[in-house]
Short mmCIF file of C-alpha atoms in Angstrom, two decimals:
data_model
loop_
_atom_site.label_atom_id
_atom_site.label_comp_id
_atom_site.label_asym_id
_atom_site.label_seq_id
_atom_site.Cartn_x
_atom_site.Cartn_y
_atom_site.Cartn_z
CA UNK A 1 -15.70 -13.93 9.18
CA UNK A 2 -19.15 -14.29 7.49
CA UNK A 3 -19.03 -10.89 5.80
CA UNK A 4 -15.91 -11.77 4.19
CA UNK A 5 -16.95 -15.09 2.94
CA UNK A 6 -19.96 -13.44 1.38
CA UNK A 7 -17.81 -10.86 -0.20
CA UNK A 8 -15.44 -13.50 -1.61
CA UNK A 9 -18.44 -15.44 -3.09
CA UNK A 10 -20.09 -12.37 -4.60
CA UNK A 11 -17.08 -10.29 -5.69
CA UNK A 12 -14.40 -12.69 -6.04
CA UNK A 13 -13.63 -15.04 -8.79
CA UNK A 14 -12.41 -18.64 -8.53
CA UNK A 15 -10.37 -19.98 -11.38
CA UNK A 16 -9.65 -23.59 -11.88
CA UNK A 17 -8.64 -25.39 -8.78
CA UNK A 18 -5.94 -22.99 -7.45
CA UNK A 19 -6.75 -19.35 -7.87
CA UNK A 20 -9.06 -16.94 -6.21
CA UNK A 21 -9.09 -13.48 -7.64
CA UNK A 22 -10.21 -10.70 -5.08
CA UNK A 23 -8.83 -7.78 -6.91
CA UNK A 24 -12.22 -5.95 -6.87
CA UNK A 25 -12.01 -5.35 -3.00
CA UNK A 26 -8.70 -6.52 -1.60
CA UNK A 27 -5.73 -6.36 -3.96
CA UNK A 28 -6.11 -3.64 -6.52
CA UNK A 29 -9.42 -1.96 -6.00
CA UNK A 30 -9.71 -1.60 -2.19
CA UNK A 31 -13.01 -1.44 -0.27
CA UNK A 32 -11.64 0.84 2.39
CA UNK A 33 -14.61 0.64 4.73
CA UNK A 34 -14.44 -3.12 4.62
CA UNK A 35 -10.79 -2.89 5.34
CA UNK A 36 -11.70 -1.49 8.65
CA UNK A 37 -13.98 -4.27 9.56
CA UNK A 38 -11.17 -6.56 8.72
CA UNK A 39 -8.89 -4.57 11.08
CA UNK A 40 -11.52 -4.87 13.96
CA UNK A 41 -11.68 -8.74 13.33
CA UNK A 42 -7.87 -9.02 13.60
CA UNK A 43 -8.03 -6.94 16.81
CA UNK A 44 -10.66 -9.44 18.24
CA UNK A 45 -8.57 -12.43 17.12
CA UNK A 46 -5.35 -11.06 18.65
CA UNK A 47 -6.82 -9.22 21.57
CA UNK A 48 -4.55 -10.71 24.14
CA UNK A 49 -1.41 -9.81 22.23
CA UNK A 50 0.85 -6.80 22.79
CA UNK A 51 1.49 -5.35 19.32
CA UNK A 52 4.38 -2.76 19.02
CA UNK A 53 4.48 -2.89 15.28
CA UNK A 54 2.48 -4.25 12.28
CA UNK A 55 4.64 -5.69 9.61
CA UNK A 56 3.53 -6.48 6.11
CA UNK A 57 4.89 -6.55 2.45
CA UNK A 58 4.12 -4.36 -0.49
CA UNK A 59 1.83 -3.81 -2.20
CA UNK A 60 -1.50 -5.42 -1.26
CA UNK A 61 -0.69 -5.93 2.43
CA UNK A 62 -0.38 -2.14 3.12
CA UNK A 63 -4.10 -1.15 3.02
CA UNK A 64 -4.95 -3.95 5.32
CA UNK A 65 -2.01 -3.22 7.75
CA UNK A 66 -2.97 0.51 7.90
CA UNK A 67 -6.55 -0.20 8.80
CA UNK A 68 -5.61 -2.85 11.30
CA UNK A 69 -3.41 -0.28 12.93
CA UNK A 70 -6.37 1.83 13.67
CA UNK A 71 -8.04 -1.13 15.53
CA UNK A 72 -4.91 -1.57 17.68
CA UNK A 73 -4.65 2.14 18.65
CA UNK A 74 -2.04 2.94 15.93
CA UNK A 75 1.24 0.98 16.36
CA UNK A 76 3.50 2.04 13.43
CA UNK A 77 3.12 -0.04 10.24
CA UNK A 78 6.14 -1.13 8.31
CA UNK A 79 6.25 -2.73 4.96
CA UNK A 80 8.96 -4.80 3.42
CA UNK A 81 9.83 -4.33 -0.09
CA UNK A 82 10.22 -6.86 -2.94
CA UNK A 83 13.10 -6.69 -5.36
CA UNK A 84 14.10 -8.91 -8.18
CA UNK A 85 17.20 -11.07 -7.33
CA UNK A 86 20.13 -9.00 -8.31
CA UNK A 87 18.61 -5.69 -7.39
CA UNK A 88 19.62 -5.91 -3.85
CA UNK A 89 23.12 -6.57 -2.74
CA UNK A 90 23.27 -8.99 0.16
CA UNK A 91 26.08 -7.07 1.78
CA UNK A 92 23.87 -3.93 2.18
CA UNK A 93 24.33 -3.47 5.82
CA UNK A 94 21.37 -1.12 6.41
CA UNK A 95 18.71 -3.82 5.39
CA UNK A 96 17.43 -7.06 6.62
CA UNK A 97 17.16 -9.29 3.69
CA UNK A 98 15.61 -12.59 2.81
CA UNK A 99 15.89 -14.58 -0.42
CA UNK A 100 12.48 -16.18 -1.21
CA UNK A 101 12.27 -18.95 -3.61
CA UNK A 102 9.04 -19.20 -5.35
CA UNK A 103 7.34 -22.57 -5.21
CA UNK A 104 5.03 -21.73 -8.17
CA UNK A 105 7.54 -20.08 -10.40
CA UNK A 106 11.12 -20.93 -10.94
CA UNK A 107 12.35 -17.69 -9.61
CA UNK A 108 13.84 -16.12 -6.55
CA UNK A 109 13.21 -12.74 -5.09
CA UNK A 110 14.65 -10.58 -2.39
CA UNK A 111 12.47 -9.29 0.50
CA UNK A 112 14.20 -6.48 2.37
CA UNK A 113 13.52 -4.03 5.09
CA UNK A 114 15.54 -1.20 6.49
CA UNK A 115 17.09 -2.18 9.82
CA UNK A 116 16.07 1.00 11.54
CA UNK A 117 12.37 0.06 11.39
CA UNK A 118 12.51 -3.21 13.49
CA UNK A 119 14.34 -3.41 16.73
CA UNK A 120 15.28 -6.36 19.19
CA UNK A 121 12.31 -6.87 21.52
CA UNK A 122 9.56 -5.47 19.27
CA UNK A 123 6.35 -7.47 19.39
CA UNK A 124 5.43 -7.76 15.70
CA UNK A 125 2.02 -8.68 14.19
CA UNK A 126 2.45 -9.83 10.54
CA UNK A 127 -0.48 -9.01 8.35
CA UNK A 128 -1.05 -9.98 4.72
CA UNK A 129 -3.91 -10.44 2.18
CA UNK A 130 -3.44 -14.05 1.04
CA UNK A 131 -1.78 -17.01 2.71
CA UNK A 132 -1.06 -19.68 0.09
CA UNK A 133 2.27 -21.52 0.28
CA UNK A 134 3.43 -19.18 2.97
CA UNK A 135 6.45 -17.71 1.17
CA UNK A 136 5.75 -14.07 2.11
CA UNK A 137 4.93 -14.92 5.74
CA UNK A 138 8.08 -17.10 6.07
CA UNK A 139 10.15 -14.07 4.67
CA UNK A 140 8.60 -11.78 7.10
CA UNK A 141 9.05 -14.17 10.05
CA UNK A 142 12.75 -14.55 9.06
CA UNK A 143 13.25 -10.76 9.05
CA UNK A 144 11.58 -10.41 12.43
CA UNK A 145 14.14 -13.12 13.68
CA UNK A 146 17.07 -11.24 12.22
CA UNK A 147 16.01 -8.20 14.12
CA UNK A 148 15.79 -10.05 17.39
CA UNK A 149 12.22 -9.19 17.53
CA UNK A 150 9.18 -11.41 18.27
CA UNK A 151 6.32 -12.45 16.03
CA UNK A 152 3.10 -12.26 18.22
CA UNK A 153 0.86 -13.48 15.41
CA UNK A 154 0.29 -13.74 11.67
CA UNK A 155 -3.04 -12.54 10.33
CA UNK A 156 -4.09 -13.40 6.85
CA UNK A 157 -7.31 -12.16 5.21
CA UNK A 158 -7.71 -15.31 3.13
CA UNK A 159 -6.02 -18.62 3.55
CA UNK A 160 -5.83 -21.32 0.82
CA UNK A 161 -5.51 -24.28 3.19
CA UNK A 162 -4.84 -26.69 0.34
CA UNK A 163 -1.56 -24.92 -0.42
CA UNK A 164 -0.22 -25.73 2.99
CA UNK A 165 1.41 -22.39 4.15
CA UNK A 166 -0.92 -22.02 7.04
CA UNK A 167 -0.43 -25.48 8.35
CA UNK A 168 3.31 -25.14 7.93
CA UNK A 169 3.33 -21.94 9.98
CA UNK A 170 1.09 -23.36 12.70
CA UNK A 171 3.24 -26.37 12.95
CA UNK A 172 6.25 -24.10 13.50
CA UNK A 173 4.50 -22.65 16.48
CA UNK A 174 3.07 -19.37 15.05
CA UNK A 175 -0.27 -18.12 16.12
CA UNK A 176 -1.96 -17.89 12.59
CA UNK A 177 -5.39 -16.33 12.15
CA UNK A 178 -7.03 -16.42 8.83
CA UNK A 179 -10.38 -14.62 8.41
CA UNK A 180 -11.60 -16.90 5.64
CA UNK A 181 -10.12 -20.35 5.07
CA UNK A 182 -10.65 -21.93 1.74
CA UNK A 183 -10.54 -25.77 1.90
CA UNK A 184 -10.74 -26.34 -1.86
CA UNK A 185 -11.62 -24.82 -5.20
CA UNK A 186 -13.24 -27.07 -7.67
CA UNK A 187 -14.52 -25.96 -11.12
CA UNK A 188 -14.70 -22.36 -9.89
CA UNK A 189 -16.59 -23.53 -6.75
CA UNK A 190 -15.18 -22.42 -3.37
CA UNK A 191 -15.53 -24.65 -0.26
CA UNK A 192 -14.80 -22.69 3.11
CA UNK A 193 -13.64 -24.38 6.33
CA UNK A 194 -16.35 -23.66 8.92
CA UNK A 195 -15.50 -20.83 11.17
CA UNK A 196 -15.66 -22.61 14.56
CA UNK A 197 -13.32 -25.54 13.80
CA UNK B 1 -0.43 21.92 7.10
CA UNK B 2 1.58 22.80 10.11
CA UNK B 3 1.64 19.54 11.78
CA UNK B 4 3.11 17.96 8.49
CA UNK B 5 5.83 20.62 8.32
CA UNK B 6 6.80 19.86 11.89
CA UNK B 7 6.96 16.29 11.16
CA UNK B 8 9.08 16.71 8.09
CA UNK B 9 11.53 18.83 9.99
CA UNK B 10 11.72 16.52 13.00
CA UNK B 11 11.48 13.01 11.49
CA UNK B 12 12.52 13.69 7.86
CA UNK B 13 15.93 13.90 6.54
CA UNK B 14 17.10 16.31 3.81
CA UNK B 15 20.02 15.18 1.75
CA UNK B 16 21.99 17.52 -0.52
CA UNK B 17 19.74 19.99 -2.55
CA UNK B 18 17.35 17.48 -4.06
CA UNK B 19 16.28 14.70 -1.63
CA UNK B 20 13.94 14.49 1.34
CA UNK B 21 13.66 11.20 3.12
CA UNK B 22 10.44 10.70 4.90
CA UNK B 23 10.46 6.91 5.22
CA UNK B 24 10.04 7.02 9.00
CA UNK B 25 6.40 8.12 8.72
CA UNK B 26 5.22 8.22 5.16
CA UNK B 27 7.01 5.79 2.64
CA UNK B 28 8.12 2.64 4.47
CA UNK B 29 7.21 3.01 8.11
CA UNK B 30 3.73 4.61 8.19
CA UNK B 31 2.25 6.61 10.99
CA UNK B 32 -1.27 5.45 10.51
CA UNK B 33 -2.82 7.92 12.83
CA UNK B 34 -1.13 10.77 11.04
CA UNK B 35 -2.31 9.41 7.82
CA UNK B 36 -5.90 9.99 8.94
CA UNK B 37 -5.07 13.64 9.71
CA UNK B 38 -3.70 13.87 6.25
CA UNK B 39 -6.93 12.37 4.89
CA UNK B 40 -9.01 14.95 6.70
CA UNK B 41 -6.76 17.65 5.31
CA UNK B 42 -7.36 16.39 1.74
CA UNK B 43 -11.04 16.30 2.40
CA UNK B 44 -10.95 19.96 3.51
CA UNK B 45 -8.91 21.01 0.54
CA UNK B 46 -11.24 19.21 -1.98
CA UNK B 47 -14.49 19.61 -0.08
CA UNK B 48 -16.41 20.94 -3.08
CA UNK B 49 -15.50 17.95 -5.20
CA UNK B 50 -17.54 14.92 -6.09
CA UNK B 51 -15.12 11.99 -5.57
CA UNK B 52 -16.21 8.62 -7.03
CA UNK B 53 -12.79 6.89 -6.81
CA UNK B 54 -9.43 7.63 -5.36
CA UNK B 55 -6.63 6.59 -7.64
CA UNK B 56 -3.01 6.20 -6.47
CA UNK B 57 0.11 4.18 -7.49
CA UNK B 58 1.88 1.50 -5.53
CA UNK B 59 3.35 1.19 -3.06
CA UNK B 60 3.75 4.37 -0.85
CA UNK B 61 0.46 6.01 -2.13
CA UNK B 62 -1.69 3.22 -0.92
CA UNK B 63 -1.78 3.93 2.85
CA UNK B 64 -2.50 7.62 2.27
CA UNK B 65 -5.23 6.73 -0.30
CA UNK B 66 -7.01 4.41 2.01
CA UNK B 67 -6.97 6.89 4.93
CA UNK B 68 -8.24 9.61 2.63
CA UNK B 69 -11.05 7.35 1.49
CA UNK B 70 -12.35 7.38 5.13
CA UNK B 71 -12.59 11.18 5.14
CA UNK B 72 -14.61 11.11 1.85
CA UNK B 73 -17.06 8.60 3.24
CA UNK B 74 -15.37 5.54 1.48
CA UNK B 75 -15.14 5.89 -2.15
CA UNK B 76 -13.28 2.84 -3.57
CA UNK B 77 -9.39 3.16 -3.69
CA UNK B 78 -7.63 1.81 -6.78
CA UNK B 79 -4.05 1.67 -7.19
CA UNK B 80 -2.01 1.54 -10.46
CA UNK B 81 0.97 -0.97 -10.71
CA UNK B 82 4.43 -0.27 -11.88
CA UNK B 83 6.17 -2.77 -14.18
CA UNK B 84 9.52 -2.68 -15.71
CA UNK B 85 9.45 -1.92 -19.38
CA UNK B 86 9.01 -5.17 -21.21
CA UNK B 87 7.07 -6.89 -18.38
CA UNK B 88 3.80 -5.60 -19.76
CA UNK B 89 2.64 -6.02 -23.26
CA UNK B 90 1.14 -2.87 -24.67
CA UNK B 91 -1.43 -4.89 -26.47
CA UNK B 92 -2.85 -6.26 -23.33
CA UNK B 93 -6.38 -5.28 -23.86
CA UNK B 94 -7.53 -5.57 -20.26
CA UNK B 95 -5.29 -2.74 -19.00
CA UNK B 96 -4.78 0.92 -19.30
CA UNK B 97 -1.08 1.43 -19.71
CA UNK B 98 1.23 4.39 -19.86
CA UNK B 99 4.88 4.37 -20.55
CA UNK B 100 6.67 6.74 -18.14
CA UNK B 101 10.13 8.06 -19.00
CA UNK B 102 12.10 8.84 -15.90
CA UNK B 103 13.59 12.42 -15.87
CA UNK B 104 16.12 11.44 -13.26
CA UNK B 105 17.20 7.99 -14.45
CA UNK B 106 17.62 6.96 -18.01
CA UNK B 107 14.91 4.28 -17.76
CA UNK B 108 11.31 3.83 -18.76
CA UNK B 109 8.62 1.90 -16.87
CA UNK B 110 4.98 0.91 -17.43
CA UNK B 111 2.20 2.03 -15.25
CA UNK B 112 -0.87 -0.04 -15.63
CA UNK B 113 -4.29 -0.49 -14.40
CA UNK B 114 -6.97 -3.06 -15.02
CA UNK B 115 -9.72 -1.33 -17.22
CA UNK B 116 -12.54 -2.71 -15.11
CA UNK B 117 -11.56 -0.47 -12.24
CA UNK B 118 -12.05 2.91 -13.98
CA UNK B 119 -15.12 3.79 -16.02
CA UNK B 120 -16.09 6.62 -18.23
CA UNK B 121 -17.57 9.47 -16.22
CA UNK B 122 -15.96 8.58 -12.99
CA UNK B 123 -14.86 11.54 -10.87
CA UNK B 124 -11.33 10.64 -9.75
CA UNK B 125 -9.21 12.13 -7.02
CA UNK B 126 -5.48 11.32 -7.50
CA UNK B 127 -3.45 10.88 -4.38
CA UNK B 128 0.29 10.28 -3.92
CA UNK B 129 3.04 10.84 -1.34
CA UNK B 130 5.54 12.94 -3.25
CA UNK B 131 5.08 15.46 -6.13
CA UNK B 132 8.59 16.01 -7.65
CA UNK B 133 8.89 16.09 -11.40
CA UNK B 134 5.31 14.90 -11.79
CA UNK B 135 5.94 11.66 -13.67
CA UNK B 136 3.60 9.58 -11.48
CA UNK B 137 0.85 12.06 -11.46
CA UNK B 138 1.05 12.48 -15.30
CA UNK B 139 0.91 8.78 -15.83
CA UNK B 140 -2.20 8.68 -13.63
CA UNK B 141 -3.87 11.62 -15.36
CA UNK B 142 -3.29 9.84 -18.67
CA UNK B 143 -4.82 6.67 -17.46
CA UNK B 144 -7.92 8.59 -16.22
CA UNK B 145 -8.15 10.15 -19.64
CA UNK B 146 -7.86 6.76 -21.41
CA UNK B 147 -10.86 5.67 -19.34
CA UNK B 148 -12.87 8.71 -20.36
CA UNK B 149 -13.07 9.53 -16.60
CA UNK B 150 -12.36 13.04 -15.04
CA UNK B 151 -9.65 14.16 -12.68
CA UNK B 152 -11.32 16.26 -10.00
CA UNK B 153 -8.00 16.93 -8.26
CA UNK B 154 -4.51 15.84 -7.39
CA UNK B 155 -3.42 15.68 -3.83
CA UNK B 156 0.27 15.30 -2.79
CA UNK B 157 1.47 14.98 0.68
CA UNK B 158 4.80 16.77 -0.08
CA UNK B 159 5.63 18.81 -3.17
CA UNK B 160 9.18 19.77 -4.08
CA UNK B 161 8.29 22.91 -5.95
CA UNK B 162 11.79 23.34 -7.40
CA UNK B 163 11.50 20.14 -9.41
CA UNK B 164 8.59 21.58 -11.44
CA UNK B 165 5.91 18.88 -11.53
CA UNK B 166 3.28 20.79 -9.48
CA UNK B 167 3.74 23.86 -11.67
CA UNK B 168 3.37 21.81 -14.86
CA UNK B 169 0.28 20.25 -13.59
CA UNK B 170 -1.42 23.49 -12.39
CA UNK B 171 -0.53 25.22 -15.78
CA UNK B 172 -2.22 22.15 -17.42
CA UNK B 173 -5.43 23.03 -15.61
CA UNK B 174 -5.45 20.53 -12.73
CA UNK B 175 -6.38 21.42 -9.24
CA UNK B 176 -3.33 20.48 -7.27
CA UNK B 177 -3.22 20.54 -3.53
CA UNK B 178 0.06 19.76 -1.77
CA UNK B 179 -0.02 19.63 1.97
CA UNK B 180 3.55 20.94 2.44
CA UNK B 181 5.43 22.58 -0.37
CA UNK B 182 9.18 22.75 -0.24
CA UNK B 183 10.78 25.68 -2.07
CA UNK B 184 14.24 24.68 -1.63
CA UNK B 185 16.74 22.18 0.02
CA UNK B 186 20.15 23.72 0.73
CA UNK B 187 22.82 21.87 2.69
CA UNK B 188 20.22 19.72 4.40
CA UNK B 189 18.10 22.85 5.29
CA UNK B 190 14.43 22.79 4.09
CA UNK B 191 12.66 26.01 3.13
CA UNK B 192 8.77 25.65 2.99
CA UNK B 193 6.53 27.83 1.02
CA UNK B 194 4.26 29.71 3.35
CA UNK B 195 0.88 28.06 3.67
CA UNK B 196 -1.39 30.95 2.57
CA UNK B 197 0.29 31.98 -0.63
#
């Protein structure tokens, strides 16, 4: 998505060889108008899919998911919550819960979703802002599986290909669409993967 | 807003005399189409205001703020983050920070926002899902003040009048618009304040 790549280059900030900051339009300050363009692009990428629900994770996925819902004629949006390990009892019957181990930090966290918001048979589109190591997406996929529902696709605004999450998910059989794929970051310089490969 | 009151009555759940659960359309599952109607209603209520930025707080304010931005011809949305006390150093120069004391729980939490997202002179509309004791709104007002910016209004989807936050904010001079005002909850029965009072 050319407009997105331009925005990343002009408004984003690459740090070292791992980090891309896009908090001026995606993660903390939100360019709402641009979010609708992103929603339309997801609709185009997943146009053959039946989407009953859009699932994301707090906080930065919410804006994108809500704008994407508009492009899909308004399926309900549901967001999973993050809790520090210990805050959520695993025996809480009302929640689907997943313990995510951080690959970058030596921590675990709980991802949880009230069971009433996902039902067996639901066709679920997972949406998130960043796809790096894939921890959040894997957590959401697991929750969908717990519900007996079906992941029709995973849409990420930005994928950092070199961190492997996208590859892992595609090899697991998921339809992953990332609107801008970063091959590498070197001394603050971003190299994108060409769109049509 | 009649449509909202109907939705609260039919899809919400009143518990005891204090709590209203609206997680089926507002706080965890989001009825995106309805959020746009809410945005349009805020636009109507604040139609005479210049809005340069919409400020909210994670996580449940984000969807409402993004949809409201559309109704105001897309001013940027910014959301403040919540951190447990201790997680944020007060000396972090890059952030506006506010220590909120919970009136309901014996805890304090930090509300923080990167300074670069709010500038002196900005006209800020504060948007949130629930207005109860007013803690979140007071935190956001304080952050706007720290920035030398100006609060043009505070919009809440649901106000629990009996918990006093709305009254406190109005008495402090803020233009507060709540789309549904609950006067009392009694044995699970909700009494709304009439719209035109």
